[in-house]
XYZ file of N, CA and C in Angstrom:
366
model
N -19.263 -159.584 -181.505
C -17.968 -159.958 -182.000
C -16.904 -159.322 -181.113
N -15.969 -160.098 -180.648
C -14.898 -159.585 -179.802
C -13.756 -159.084 -180.661
N -13.131 -158.053 -180.156
C -12.009 -157.472 -180.878
C -10.756 -158.258 -180.535
N -9.971 -158.579 -181.530
C -8.756 -159.355 -181.344
C -7.610 -158.442 -180.918
N -6.837 -158.905 -179.921
C -5.692 -158.134 -179.432
C -4.560 -158.215 -180.444
N -3.975 -157.067 -180.741
C -2.844 -157.014 -181.655
C -1.671 -156.347 -180.945
N -0.608 -157.105 -180.772
C 0.589 -156.572 -180.125
C 1.177 -155.429 -180.946
N 1.141 -155.530 -182.231
C 1.681 -154.464 -183.095
C 0.876 -153.185 -182.922
N -0.455 -153.301 -182.913
C -1.294 -152.115 -182.720
C -1.062 -151.488 -181.343
N -0.919 -152.334 -180.310
C -0.668 -151.831 -178.963
C 0.675 -151.112 -178.896
N 1.672 -151.637 -179.572
C 2.998 -151.019 -179.588
C 2.950 -149.658 -180.274
N 2.256 -149.556 -181.392
C 2.134 -148.270 -182.082
C 1.344 -147.264 -181.244
N 0.314 -147.729 -180.542
C -0.478 -146.839 -179.691
C 0.372 -146.309 -178.544
N 1.182 -147.175 -177.946
C 2.067 -146.751 -176.862
C 3.101 -145.755 -177.377
N 3.674 -146.033 -178.527
C 4.658 -145.127 -179.114
C 4.036 -143.759 -179.393
N 2.826 -143.753 -179.911
C 2.146 -142.483 -180.201
C 1.841 -141.720 -178.912
N 1.504 -142.448 -177.846
C 1.205 -141.795 -176.578
C 2.471 -141.217 -175.942
N 3.603 -141.883 -176.115
C 4.848 -141.431 -175.503
C 5.572 -140.355 -176.304
N 5.277 -140.208 -177.570
C 5.992 -139.259 -178.427
C 5.966 -137.832 -177.869
N 4.809 -137.282 -177.431
C 4.830 -135.917 -176.883
C 5.665 -135.810 -175.604
N 5.648 -136.847 -174.786
C 6.433 -136.842 -173.555
C 7.930 -136.799 -173.866
N 8.362 -137.625 -174.785
C 9.779 -137.662 -175.165
C 10.191 -136.326 -175.780
N 9.339 -135.758 -176.612
C 9.655 -134.462 -177.226
C 9.795 -133.383 -176.151
N 8.924 -133.392 -175.151
C 9.001 -132.402 -174.075
C 10.274 -132.601 -173.253
N 10.619 -133.848 -172.959
C 11.844 -134.111 -172.205
C 13.071 -133.644 -172.974
N 13.097 -133.850 -174.265
C 14.227 -133.399 -175.069
C 14.311 -131.875 -175.078
N 13.169 -131.208 -175.088
C 13.168 -129.745 -175.033
C 13.724 -129.258 -173.696
N 13.377 -129.933 -172.613
C 13.890 -129.564 -171.287
C 15.396 -129.779 -171.223
N 15.870 -130.895 -171.748
C 17.312 -131.170 -171.761
C 18.034 -130.084 -172.557
N 17.471 -129.677 -173.679
C 18.082 -128.617 -174.488
C 18.120 -127.297 -173.716
N 17.033 -126.969 -172.997
C 17.005 -125.747 -172.198
C 18.065 -125.790 -171.099
N 18.205 -126.952 -170.460
C 19.210 -127.086 -169.402
C 20.611 -126.912 -169.978
N 20.871 -127.524 -171.115
C 22.185 -127.393 -171.748
C 22.458 -125.930 -172.106
N 21.465 -125.270 -172.663
C 21.611 -123.866 -173.041
C 21.912 -123.004 -171.811
N 21.260 -123.301 -170.698
C 21.490 -122.535 -169.471
C 22.869 -122.834 -168.877
N 23.337 -124.071 -169.013
C 24.617 -124.463 -168.419
C 25.821 -124.140 -169.305
N 25.593 -123.932 -170.573
C 26.699 -123.712 -171.512
C 27.640 -122.575 -171.104
N 27.123 -121.408 -170.676
C 28.052 -120.348 -170.246
C 28.881 -120.760 -169.028
N 28.276 -121.494 -168.088
C 29.008 -121.962 -166.917
C 30.108 -122.932 -167.323
N 29.809 -123.823 -168.238
C 30.796 -124.800 -168.709
C 31.952 -124.082 -169.400
N 31.626 -123.116 -170.263
C 32.671 -122.359 -170.958
C 33.532 -121.578 -169.965
N 32.900 -120.967 -168.961
C 33.647 -120.221 -167.949
C 34.568 -121.161 -167.181
N 34.062 -122.328 -166.824
C 34.870 -123.295 -166.078
C 36.044 -123.812 -166.903
N 35.843 -123.957 -168.203
C 36.941 -124.391 -169.063
C 38.032 -123.322 -169.137
N 37.632 -122.051 -169.113
C 38.602 -120.961 -169.179
C 39.233 -120.653 -167.825
N 38.542 -121.027 -166.739
C 39.010 -120.731 -165.380
C 38.930 -121.988 -164.511
N 39.889 -122.899 -164.658
C 39.832 -124.154 -163.894
C 39.902 -123.946 -162.382
N 40.397 -122.784 -161.938
C 40.467 -122.524 -160.496
C 39.072 -122.476 -159.861
N 38.050 -122.137 -160.667
C 36.677 -122.117 -160.149
C 36.263 -123.522 -159.734
N 36.539 -124.495 -160.586
C 36.183 -125.890 -160.254
C 37.017 -126.395 -159.089
N 38.272 -125.977 -159.038
C 39.121 -126.421 -157.941
C 38.606 -125.870 -156.609
N 38.187 -124.615 -156.602
C 37.609 -124.042 -155.384
C 36.331 -124.783 -155.009
N 35.488 -125.082 -155.973
C 34.246 -125.826 -155.719
C 34.565 -127.196 -155.119
N 35.566 -127.878 -155.670
C 35.961 -129.193 -155.140
C 36.463 -129.086 -153.704
N 37.263 -128.051 -153.422
C 37.762 -127.870 -152.053
C 36.616 -127.641 -151.075
N 35.632 -126.840 -151.489
C 34.478 -126.583 -150.624
C 33.680 -127.860 -150.381
N 33.478 -128.667 -151.440
C 32.741 -129.936 -151.276
C 33.513 -130.889 -150.372
N 34.845 -130.924 -150.522
C 35.660 -131.792 -149.666
C 35.585 -131.339 -148.210
N 35.600 -130.029 -147.983
C 35.495 -129.509 -146.612
C 34.148 -129.872 -146.007
N 33.081 -129.767 -146.800
C 31.753 -130.146 -146.306
C 31.699 -131.628 -145.973
N 32.338 -132.443 -146.803
C 32.343 -133.887 -146.554
C 33.078 -134.217 -145.263
N 34.127 -133.457 -144.958
C 34.865 -133.685 -143.721
C 34.018 -133.356 -142.496
N 33.189 -132.335 -142.607
C 32.354 -131.929 -141.477
C 31.246 -132.947 -141.261
N 30.648 -133.425 -142.326
C 29.617 -134.443 -142.217
C 28.226 -133.869 -142.096
N 27.362 -134.638 -141.474
C 25.965 -134.254 -141.398
C 25.674 -133.413 -140.164
N 24.540 -132.748 -140.201
C 24.081 -131.924 -139.086
C 23.654 -132.845 -137.946
N 24.111 -132.566 -136.742
C 23.793 -133.405 -135.582
C 22.851 -132.702 -134.613
N 21.939 -131.913 -135.143
C 20.988 -131.219 -134.281
C 19.931 -132.214 -133.788
N 19.026 -131.729 -132.985
C 17.970 -132.585 -132.461
C 16.658 -132.416 -133.224
N 16.704 -131.845 -134.420
C 15.478 -131.650 -135.195
C 14.757 -132.968 -135.434
N 15.519 -134.026 -135.606
C 14.898 -135.331 -135.809
C 14.060 -135.767 -134.633
N 14.423 -135.307 -133.434
C 13.657 -135.658 -132.236
C 12.565 -134.642 -131.937
N 12.713 -133.424 -132.457
C 11.759 -132.357 -132.163
C 11.239 -131.738 -133.457
N 10.705 -132.552 -134.328
C 10.248 -132.066 -135.638
C 9.163 -131.002 -135.524
N 8.319 -131.088 -134.511
C 7.233 -130.109 -134.379
C 7.781 -128.706 -134.115
N 8.978 -128.595 -133.537
C 9.567 -127.292 -133.241
C 10.429 -126.768 -134.388
N 10.950 -127.668 -135.219
C 11.911 -127.237 -136.237
C 11.589 -127.826 -137.603
N 10.332 -127.972 -137.919
C 9.952 -128.567 -139.194
C 10.457 -127.716 -140.359
N 11.158 -128.355 -141.290
C 11.665 -127.669 -142.471
C 12.873 -126.801 -142.218
N 13.465 -126.872 -141.042
C 14.619 -126.033 -140.723
C 15.915 -126.704 -141.137
N 16.087 -127.961 -140.767
C 17.363 -128.662 -140.944
C 17.650 -128.968 -142.412
N 18.855 -128.617 -142.867
C 19.266 -128.957 -144.232
C 19.922 -130.327 -144.279
N 20.322 -130.838 -143.117
C 20.944 -132.160 -143.052
C 22.453 -132.151 -143.225
N 23.015 -131.061 -143.735
C 24.456 -130.987 -143.988
C 25.071 -129.929 -143.093
N 26.014 -130.330 -142.254
C 26.669 -129.377 -141.364
C 27.440 -128.335 -142.171
N 27.537 -127.130 -141.621
C 28.226 -126.037 -142.309
C 29.489 -125.670 -141.534
N 30.552 -125.291 -142.252
C 31.782 -124.871 -141.558
C 31.499 -123.693 -140.631
N 31.997 -123.776 -139.407
C 31.832 -122.695 -138.456
C 30.477 -122.615 -137.800
N 29.617 -123.596 -138.049
C 28.268 -123.545 -137.488
C 28.077 -124.520 -136.334
N 29.160 -124.975 -135.730
C 29.036 -125.880 -134.586
C 28.560 -125.095 -133.364
N 27.767 -125.767 -132.543
C 27.261 -125.156 -131.315
C 27.861 -125.917 -130.136
N 28.368 -125.186 -129.147
C 29.021 -125.803 -127.985
C 27.974 -126.162 -126.924
N 28.055 -127.398 -126.455
C 27.181 -127.889 -125.398
C 28.044 -128.403 -124.255
N 27.509 -128.340 -123.046
C 28.160 -128.928 -121.878
C 27.542 -130.304 -121.657
N 28.318 -131.324 -121.928
C 27.855 -132.695 -121.750
C 28.291 -133.202 -120.382
N 27.368 -133.754 -119.595
C 27.743 -134.258 -118.276
C 28.778 -135.385 -118.341
N 28.766 -136.154 -119.393
C 29.677 -137.301 -119.464
C 31.046 -136.967 -120.042
N 31.126 -136.035 -121.018
C 32.417 -135.771 -121.668
C 32.864 -134.321 -121.584
N 32.058 -133.468 -120.977
C 32.431 -132.056 -120.873
C 31.927 -131.245 -122.051
N 32.657 -130.191 -122.400
C 32.236 -129.314 -123.518
C 32.440 -130.021 -124.847
N 31.400 -129.947 -125.686
C 31.426 -130.615 -126.981
C 30.904 -129.654 -128.033
N 31.630 -129.540 -129.148
C 31.144 -128.765 -130.293
C 30.350 -129.705 -131.195
N 29.066 -129.409 -131.364
C 28.186 -130.250 -132.164
C 28.017 -129.607 -133.534
N 28.457 -130.297 -134.621
C 28.302 -129.720 -135.959
C 26.829 -129.624 -136.356
N 26.459 -128.483 -136.909
C 25.076 -128.256 -137.337
C 25.061 -127.494 -138.653
N 23.924 -127.568 -139.326
C 23.734 -126.718 -140.505
C 23.443 -125.301 -139.984
N 23.576 -124.300 -140.839
C 23.389 -122.922 -140.387
C 21.984 -122.662 -139.819
N 20.896 -123.125 -140.470
C 19.569 -122.859 -139.895
C 19.392 -123.472 -138.505
N 19.902 -124.689 -138.309
C 19.758 -125.335 -136.999
C 20.607 -124.629 -135.947
N 21.809 -124.215 -136.319
C 22.659 -123.494 -135.371
C 21.996 -122.186 -134.963
N 21.421 -121.470 -135.926
C 20.743 -120.202 -135.617
C 19.531 -120.451 -134.732
N 18.750 -121.490 -135.036
C 17.570 -121.808 -134.221
C 17.978 -122.217 -132.812
N 19.051 -122.978 -132.692
C 19.529 -123.405 -131.372
C 19.984 -122.202 -130.558
N 20.748 -121.322 -131.176
C 21.237 -120.140 -130.453
C 20.066 -119.227 -130.060
N 19.046 -119.147 -130.918
C 17.879 -118.325 -130.609
C 17.125 -118.907 -129.401
N 17.010 -120.241 -129.344
C 16.345 -120.882 -128.210
C 17.161 -120.707 -126.927
N 18.492 -120.704 -127.068
C 19.363 -120.596 -125.890
C 19.510 -119.157 -125.402
N 19.228 -118.176 -126.241
C 19.461 -116.773 -125.918
C 18.848 -116.358 -124.574
N 17.590 -116.712 -124.268
C 17.031 -116.306 -122.978
C 17.802 -116.888 -121.791
N 18.371 -118.075 -121.927
C 19.105 -118.687 -120.811
C 20.486 -118.087 -120.658
N 21.008 -117.451 -121.709
C 22.350 -116.874 -121.645
C 22.351 -115.476 -121.020
N 21.185 -114.843 -121.024
C 21.114 -113.455 -120.519
C 21.138 -113.399 -119.013
């Protein structure tokens, strides 16, 4: 005898299987809210904190992405590049076509580049 498919039974089985997952996700959301609540309260009392954060994000957006050569030399710099250029982390290169150029880089890439260049500078 073959068992007959029941959409209602399948729906209840799926709901029962998902219930622990949903409960765990709700617990995680509650933990995140609990952890963020002091930060939210502090930000409400001190709006200058958010304004400073916005200014920093705007400055980062103006600088743009890291223009290092990690994408071409992944074997030498795997896991180094953050992808986002950092203020003051540009490295100066002598380009044959345009002369001296400041190339924006993230801090790890700038440090790695300067470390590689150090023997040639001495």
